[in-house]
Amino acid sequence: MRTARAGCLAAALALLSGCVQMPTDGPVVEPQVSDAADDVPGISFDPRPPQAGDSAADIVAGFLEAMKATPISPTVASQFLSEEAADSWVPEQQIITYAELGTAVGETSVRIPLSEVNRYDDRGAWQRTQDQSVLGLGLALEDGEWRIDEVPNALIVPESWFDDSYQRVSLYFFDPTAQVLVPEPVFVPSGEQFASSLVRGLAARPDDATPDVVQTFFPSGSAEGLAVPISSAGIATVALTGDPDAVDDETAQRMLAQLVWTLRQEPRIRAVELSIGGRALGGPGGSTQVNLDVGSAYDPNGVRPSGELFALDRGLLVSGAIGAFEPTAGPLGTADLGVRSIGVDLTGARVAGVTDDGADLLVAPVQAAGEPTRPVVGAVDLAAPGWDHRDRIWLLDRGAGRARVILVVDGSARVVDVPGITGRSARSLLVSRDGSRLVAVVRGPRADRVVSTRVRQDAAGVVLGFTPVRTLPRPTESSPRIRDIGWRSPTAVSVLSDITEDLSEVRTISVDGAPGEVASGGTTRLRGPTRQLVSSPVDGSEAFALAGRAVTSLTRLERSVPDLARGLTSLTYVG
């Protein structure tokens, strides 16, 4: 049956490129928007099912068009498949997006070129980008009608449709110590499927992350087919399947923390109710209705982190706000110990300072008296230090083009091998406050790269190693050289680079390498010799760009910010 009508199919496929690139069939309806849980914002699209006598080209074009159903549903698309293929097709397994479709070739075996292809896993986490790929579909006659009977397990849609239909959010997992939440960037459907998709993602560990990177306390398979209704009062009801006796109180509290931090991204939700196998899991105090402040002790930005700015004023440590810095009372604030750059722990209690020659690291209290310690001595060229929530200090010794990463734990320093950074010409290093990610700038012969890696650690927080580095995408129009990088959220970094001698660009990108700009930072162009970023991952904190003493607010461009006082250097937030 596959060879029947092959001549007609070949002729029909000659028209396929035009058919699948510019579809116009199907009703477009502008719905009324309300607060009901099942309303979908934007445009609703109900694609046309296959028609009697459709050519093979019509079937392929109709199938690609039907996958753009809004709200998202595979029901119509599956009608373009043979009975056997429809039974086995699992479009939820992955998402494939493309910028353009090329001209289809083939007869009963159709090959369609795709350009600028991105692949996402079943949770919506970005996996990789390909400049070119080929979509293969096999066709056969079934009851006298053409149907697709060979198809990849994927939702295959245009990039523009994906951008309109999916939101960039985070799923919250725990680190291996179960002491801090770690956000994992994903894309999930907007509208009525939003909350349900978020919860289903919590029951699956990220594909590229082993238990020594992140873990989930949701039992595997407990959220399959889950729907999360949201009442008019904003109460989200999450009813999981599984054995309730397998969930002890400690596990329940961590499940609630994951759930609350993840679902608070849905603005309609005011509280959650969680159950498994019919057993309600209560929050602190036993209440089954849990408010959105639960889990604050696991904040990935740190528990009660300081929001102050810190700097060196003619070599002395000061703290406060721009234009209103005050001296600190600790050793680095009362005596010039020859420090050129600083990093402050998340609570603002301790400071690490790199000496003027870049060789040593001093650690001292910010406000209390005490003798500084020197956990690192004899380095070559230390960059500014960074702290994570476990009070670990991360250092990059640039080493004249052969970088080393140094980790200081409880006053003891050791060199850790970070493939892709160690031994390279690395210029700067960031650590996420949750301690799960490193981001670095690596210099190449023609262009700099921003790379990220995940920190592997055991249940006691001992660093075991790192995942392979991933290069983050950068715009082609900016300078090949990077001036600075800084955190803008726990999952996004801003990158400062030059466009011309008098024009700089700050672009914010996702730390997982997913394409597109992150809305919280966006892109900003600045006049003048901008050289440094000062930013924080805490939502609502103000980010700055420095051009000498001139300061520009990246958060509120219209705000007039006073110039830095003469002699003020190494401006930074905690972390």
CSV table of C-alpha atoms in Angstrom, one decimal, residues 201-486:
chain,number,residue,atom,x,y,z
A,201,GLY,CA,7.6,18.9,35.8
A,202,LEU,CA,8.4,18.6,39.6
A,203,ALA,CA,7.8,14.8,39.4
A,204,ALA,CA,10.7,14.4,36.9
A,205,ARG,CA,14.4,15.1,37.5
A,206,PRO,CA,16.0,17.2,34.8
A,207,ASP,CA,17.5,15.0,32.1
A,208,ASP,CA,20.9,16.5,32.2
A,209,ALA,CA,21.1,16.7,36.0
A,210,THR,CA,22.0,13.7,38.2
A,211,PRO,CA,21.1,13.4,41.9
A,212,ASP,CA,24.5,15.0,42.7
A,213,VAL,CA,23.3,18.2,41.0
A,214,VAL,CA,19.6,18.4,42.0
A,215,GLN,CA,16.9,16.2,43.4
A,216,THR,CA,13.1,16.2,43.7
A,217,PHE,CA,11.0,15.0,46.6
A,218,PHE,CA,8.0,14.4,44.4
A,219,PRO,CA,7.5,10.6,43.9
A,220,SER,CA,8.1,9.6,40.3
A,221,GLY,CA,5.0,9.3,38.2
A,222,SER,CA,2.8,10.9,40.9
A,223,ALA,CA,1.7,13.8,38.6
A,224,GLU,CA,1.0,11.9,35.3
A,225,GLY,CA,-2.1,13.3,33.7
A,226,LEU,CA,-2.5,15.8,36.6
A,227,ALA,CA,-4.8,18.8,36.3
A,228,VAL,CA,-4.5,21.6,38.8
A,229,PRO,CA,-7.8,23.5,39.3
A,230,ILE,CA,-7.6,27.1,40.7
A,231,SER,CA,-10.6,28.3,42.7
A,232,SER,CA,-12.0,31.8,42.4
A,233,ALA,CA,-10.3,32.5,45.8
A,234,GLY,CA,-6.9,31.6,44.3
A,235,ILE,CA,-6.6,28.1,45.9
A,236,ALA,CA,-4.7,25.6,43.7
A,237,THR,CA,-5.6,22.0,44.4
A,238,VAL,CA,-2.8,19.5,43.7
A,239,ALA,CA,-4.0,15.9,44.0
A,240,LEU,CA,-1.1,13.4,43.4
A,241,THR,CA,-1.4,9.7,42.9
A,242,GLY,CA,0.7,7.2,44.8
A,243,ASP,CA,1.2,5.6,48.2
A,244,PRO,CA,0.6,8.2,51.0
A,245,ASP,CA,2.5,6.0,53.5
A,246,ALA,CA,5.7,6.4,51.5
A,247,VAL,CA,5.8,10.2,52.2
A,248,ASP,CA,7.0,11.1,55.7
A,249,ASP,CA,6.6,14.5,57.3
A,250,GLU,CA,10.1,15.7,56.3
A,251,THR,CA,9.5,14.7,52.7
A,252,ALA,CA,6.0,16.3,52.7
A,253,GLN,CA,7.5,19.7,53.9
A,254,ARG,CA,10.1,19.6,51.1
A,255,MET,CA,7.4,18.7,48.6
A,256,LEU,CA,5.4,21.7,49.8
A,257,ALA,CA,8.4,24.0,49.5
A,258,GLN,CA,9.0,22.9,45.9
A,259,LEU,CA,5.3,23.2,45.1
A,260,VAL,CA,4.9,26.7,46.6
A,261,TRP,CA,8.0,28.2,45.0
A,262,THR,CA,7.0,26.8,41.6
A,263,LEU,CA,3.3,27.7,41.7
A,264,ARG,CA,3.9,31.2,42.9
A,265,GLN,CA,4.8,32.0,39.3
A,266,GLU,CA,1.0,31.7,38.5
A,267,PRO,CA,-0.3,35.2,39.6
A,268,ARG,CA,-3.8,33.8,40.2
A,269,ILE,CA,-2.7,31.5,43.0
A,270,ARG,CA,-2.8,32.7,46.6
A,271,ALA,CA,-2.4,29.3,48.4
A,272,VAL,CA,-2.1,25.6,47.6
A,273,GLU,CA,-3.6,22.3,48.9
A,274,LEU,CA,-1.5,19.2,48.4
A,275,SER,CA,-2.5,15.6,48.7
A,276,ILE,CA,-1.1,12.2,47.7
A,277,GLY,CA,-3.3,9.1,47.4
A,278,GLY,CA,-6.1,11.0,49.1
A,279,ARG,CA,-4.0,12.0,52.1
A,280,ALA,CA,-3.7,15.8,52.7
A,281,LEU,CA,-0.2,17.0,53.3
A,282,GLY,CA,-0.3,19.9,55.8
A,283,GLY,CA,2.1,22.7,56.1
A,284,PRO,CA,3.6,24.2,59.3
A,285,GLY,CA,1.0,24.1,62.1
A,286,GLY,CA,-0.9,21.3,60.3
A,287,SER,CA,-3.0,23.5,58.0
A,288,THR,CA,-3.9,21.9,54.7
A,289,GLN,CA,-4.2,25.2,53.0
A,290,VAL,CA,-0.6,26.5,52.6
A,291,ASN,CA,0.3,30.1,51.9
A,292,LEU,CA,3.0,31.2,49.4
A,293,ASP,CA,5.5,32.1,52.1
A,294,VAL,CA,6.2,28.5,52.9
A,295,GLY,CA,9.7,27.4,52.1
A,296,SER,CA,11.4,30.7,52.7
A,297,ALA,CA,14.2,28.9,54.7
A,298,TYR,CA,15.2,27.3,51.3
A,299,ASP,CA,15.5,30.5,49.4
A,300,PRO,CA,18.0,30.1,46.5
A,301,ASN,CA,19.2,33.7,47.1
A,302,GLY,CA,20.0,32.9,50.7
A,303,VAL,CA,18.1,33.2,53.9
A,304,ARG,CA,17.9,36.9,55.0
A,305,PRO,CA,20.7,38.1,52.6
A,306,SER,CA,22.0,41.6,52.9
A,307,GLY,CA,20.7,44.1,50.3
A,308,GLU,CA,23.5,46.6,50.9
A,309,LEU,CA,26.2,47.6,48.5
A,310,PHE,CA,29.9,47.3,49.5
A,311,ALA,CA,33.0,49.0,48.1
A,312,LEU,CA,36.5,50.1,48.8
A,313,ASP,CA,37.0,53.7,49.6
A,314,ARG,CA,40.7,54.5,49.1
A,315,GLY,CA,41.4,50.9,50.2
A,316,LEU,CA,39.0,50.8,53.2
A,317,LEU,CA,35.8,48.7,53.2
A,318,VAL,CA,32.5,50.7,53.2
A,319,SER,CA,28.9,49.7,53.0
A,320,GLY,CA,25.5,51.4,52.2
A,321,ALA,CA,24.1,52.9,49.1
A,322,ILE,CA,25.5,54.9,46.2
A,323,GLY,CA,26.1,58.4,47.5
A,324,ALA,CA,25.7,57.3,51.2
A,325,PHE,CA,28.4,54.8,52.0
A,326,GLU,CA,29.5,54.4,55.7
A,327,PRO,CA,32.8,53.0,57.1
A,328,THR,CA,32.8,49.5,58.4
A,329,ALA,CA,34.3,48.6,61.8
A,330,GLY,CA,36.1,45.4,60.8
A,331,PRO,CA,39.8,45.0,60.0
A,332,LEU,CA,39.3,45.9,56.3
A,333,GLY,CA,37.4,49.0,57.2
A,334,THR,CA,39.8,50.4,59.8
A,335,ALA,CA,43.2,49.8,58.2
A,336,ASP,CA,44.4,49.8,54.6
A,337,LEU,CA,45.5,46.2,54.1
A,338,GLY,CA,46.3,46.6,50.4
A,339,VAL,CA,43.1,45.0,49.0
A,340,ARG,CA,42.1,45.7,45.4
A,341,SER,CA,38.8,43.7,45.1
A,342,ILE,CA,36.2,42.2,47.5
A,343,GLY,CA,33.4,39.7,47.9
A,344,VAL,CA,31.0,39.6,50.8
A,345,ASP,CA,29.1,36.7,52.2
A,346,LEU,CA,25.3,36.6,51.8
A,347,THR,CA,24.6,37.9,55.2
A,348,GLY,CA,27.0,40.8,54.9
A,349,ALA,CA,29.0,39.5,57.9
A,350,ARG,CA,32.3,38.5,56.4
A,351,VAL,CA,34.4,39.9,53.5
A,352,ALA,CA,37.0,38.3,51.3
A,353,GLY,CA,39.6,40.6,49.8
A,354,VAL,CA,42.2,40.1,47.0
A,355,THR,CA,45.5,41.8,47.7
A,356,ASP,CA,46.8,44.5,45.3
A,357,ASP,CA,49.3,42.1,43.7
A,358,GLY,CA,46.5,39.5,43.1
A,359,ALA,CA,48.5,36.8,45.0
A,360,ASP,CA,46.7,36.5,48.4
A,361,LEU,CA,43.2,36.3,49.8
A,362,LEU,CA,42.3,37.9,53.1
A,363,VAL,CA,39.1,36.9,55.0
A,364,ALA,CA,37.8,39.1,57.9
A,365,PRO,CA,34.6,40.2,59.7
A,366,VAL,CA,32.8,43.2,58.2
A,367,GLN,CA,31.9,44.9,61.4
A,368,ALA,CA,33.5,43.0,64.2
A,369,ALA,CA,37.1,43.1,65.4
A,370,GLY,CA,39.4,40.3,64.6
A,371,GLU,CA,42.5,39.2,62.7
A,372,PRO,CA,42.2,38.5,59.0
A,373,THR,CA,43.1,35.0,57.8
A,374,ARG,CA,44.9,34.2,54.6
A,375,PRO,CA,43.4,31.0,53.1
A,376,VAL,CA,45.1,31.6,49.7
A,377,VAL,CA,48.7,32.7,49.4
A,378,GLY,CA,50.9,32.9,46.3
A,379,ALA,CA,48.4,32.9,43.5
A,380,VAL,CA,49.2,34.6,40.2
A,381,ASP,CA,46.2,36.9,39.4
A,382,LEU,CA,43.0,36.4,41.5
A,383,ALA,CA,39.7,37.8,40.2
A,384,ALA,CA,37.1,39.1,42.6
A,385,PRO,CA,35.8,36.3,45.0
A,386,GLY,CA,32.3,35.0,45.1
A,387,TRP,CA,30.3,33.4,48.0
A,388,ASP,CA,27.5,30.8,48.0
A,389,HIS,CA,24.9,29.9,50.6
A,390,ARG,CA,27.2,27.4,52.3
A,391,ASP,CA,29.8,30.2,53.0
A,392,ARG,CA,32.1,28.7,50.4
A,393,ILE,CA,34.4,31.1,48.6
A,394,TRP,CA,35.0,30.6,44.9
A,395,LEU,CA,38.0,32.2,43.2
A,396,LEU,CA,39.4,32.4,39.7
A,397,ASP,CA,43.2,32.6,39.5
A,398,ARG,CA,43.6,33.9,36.0
A,399,GLY,CA,47.2,32.6,36.0
A,400,ALA,CA,48.5,34.5,33.0
A,401,GLY,CA,46.2,32.7,30.6
A,402,ARG,CA,46.1,29.3,32.4
A,403,ALA,CA,43.3,29.6,34.9
A,404,ARG,CA,42.7,27.7,38.1
A,405,VAL,CA,39.5,27.6,40.1
A,406,ILE,CA,40.1,27.7,43.9
A,407,LEU,CA,37.5,26.7,46.5
A,408,VAL,CA,37.8,27.8,50.1
A,409,VAL,CA,35.8,25.8,52.6
A,410,ASP,CA,36.0,26.5,56.4
A,411,GLY,CA,39.2,28.4,55.9
A,412,SER,CA,41.0,25.7,53.8
A,413,ALA,CA,41.7,26.2,50.1
A,414,ARG,CA,42.0,23.6,47.4
A,415,VAL,CA,42.2,23.8,43.6
A,416,VAL,CA,39.2,22.1,41.8
A,417,ASP,CA,39.4,21.0,38.2
A,418,VAL,CA,36.6,22.6,36.1
A,419,PRO,CA,36.9,21.2,32.5
A,420,GLY,CA,36.4,24.0,30.0
A,421,ILE,CA,37.6,26.7,32.5
A,422,THR,CA,40.7,25.2,34.1
A,423,GLY,CA,43.8,25.8,32.0
A,424,ARG,CA,42.0,28.3,29.7
A,425,SER,CA,42.3,32.0,29.4
A,426,ALA,CA,39.3,32.6,31.7
A,427,ARG,CA,38.7,36.3,32.7
A,428,SER,CA,35.9,36.2,35.4
A,429,LEU,CA,33.9,33.7,37.4
A,430,LEU,CA,30.4,33.8,39.0
A,431,VAL,CA,28.9,31.3,41.4
A,432,SER,CA,25.1,31.2,41.9
A,433,ARG,CA,24.1,31.8,45.5
A,434,ASP,CA,22.5,28.3,45.7
A,435,GLY,CA,25.9,26.9,44.9
A,436,SER,CA,24.7,24.9,41.9
A,437,ARG,CA,26.2,26.8,39.0
A,438,LEU,CA,29.4,28.4,37.8
A,439,VAL,CA,29.4,31.0,34.9
A,440,ALA,CA,32.7,32.2,33.4
A,441,VAL,CA,34.1,34.3,30.6
A,442,VAL,CA,36.7,32.4,28.6
A,443,ARG,CA,38.8,34.3,26.1
A,444,GLY,CA,39.5,32.9,22.7
A,445,PRO,CA,41.8,34.1,19.9
A,446,ARG,CA,39.0,35.9,18.1
A,447,ALA,CA,36.1,36.1,20.5
A,448,ASP,CA,35.2,35.6,24.2
A,449,ARG,CA,32.6,33.0,25.3
A,450,VAL,CA,30.3,32.8,28.3
A,451,VAL,CA,30.2,29.3,29.6
A,452,SER,CA,28.2,27.6,32.4
A,453,THR,CA,28.6,24.4,34.3
A,454,ARG,CA,26.8,22.6,37.2
A,455,VAL,CA,28.4,21.9,40.5
A,456,ARG,CA,28.2,18.2,41.5
A,457,GLN,CA,28.2,17.6,45.2
A,458,ASP,CA,27.3,14.9,47.7
A,459,ALA,CA,24.6,15.0,50.5
A,460,ALA,CA,27.1,16.7,52.8
A,461,GLY,CA,27.9,19.4,50.3
A,462,VAL,CA,31.4,18.2,49.4
A,463,VAL,CA,32.1,19.2,45.8
A,464,LEU,CA,32.6,16.1,43.6
A,465,GLY,CA,33.1,17.7,40.2
A,466,PHE,CA,31.3,19.5,37.5
A,467,THR,CA,29.2,18.8,34.4
A,468,PRO,CA,30.5,19.6,30.9
A,469,VAL,CA,30.5,23.3,30.2
A,470,ARG,CA,27.8,24.8,28.0
A,471,THR,CA,28.5,27.8,25.9
A,472,LEU,CA,25.7,30.4,26.2
A,473,PRO,CA,24.4,32.2,23.1
A,474,ARG,CA,25.5,35.7,22.3
A,475,PRO,CA,24.3,38.2,19.7
A,476,THR,CA,26.4,38.4,16.5
A,477,GLU,CA,26.2,42.2,16.3
A,478,SER,CA,28.1,42.8,19.5
A,479,SER,CA,31.8,43.0,20.1
A,480,PRO,CA,33.6,39.7,20.2
A,481,ARG,CA,35.1,40.8,23.5
A,482,ILE,CA,33.2,40.8,26.8
A,483,ARG,CA,33.7,43.4,29.4
A,484,ASP,CA,31.8,41.9,32.4
A,485,ILE,CA,29.1,39.6,33.5
A,486,GLY,CA,26.7,39.7,36.5
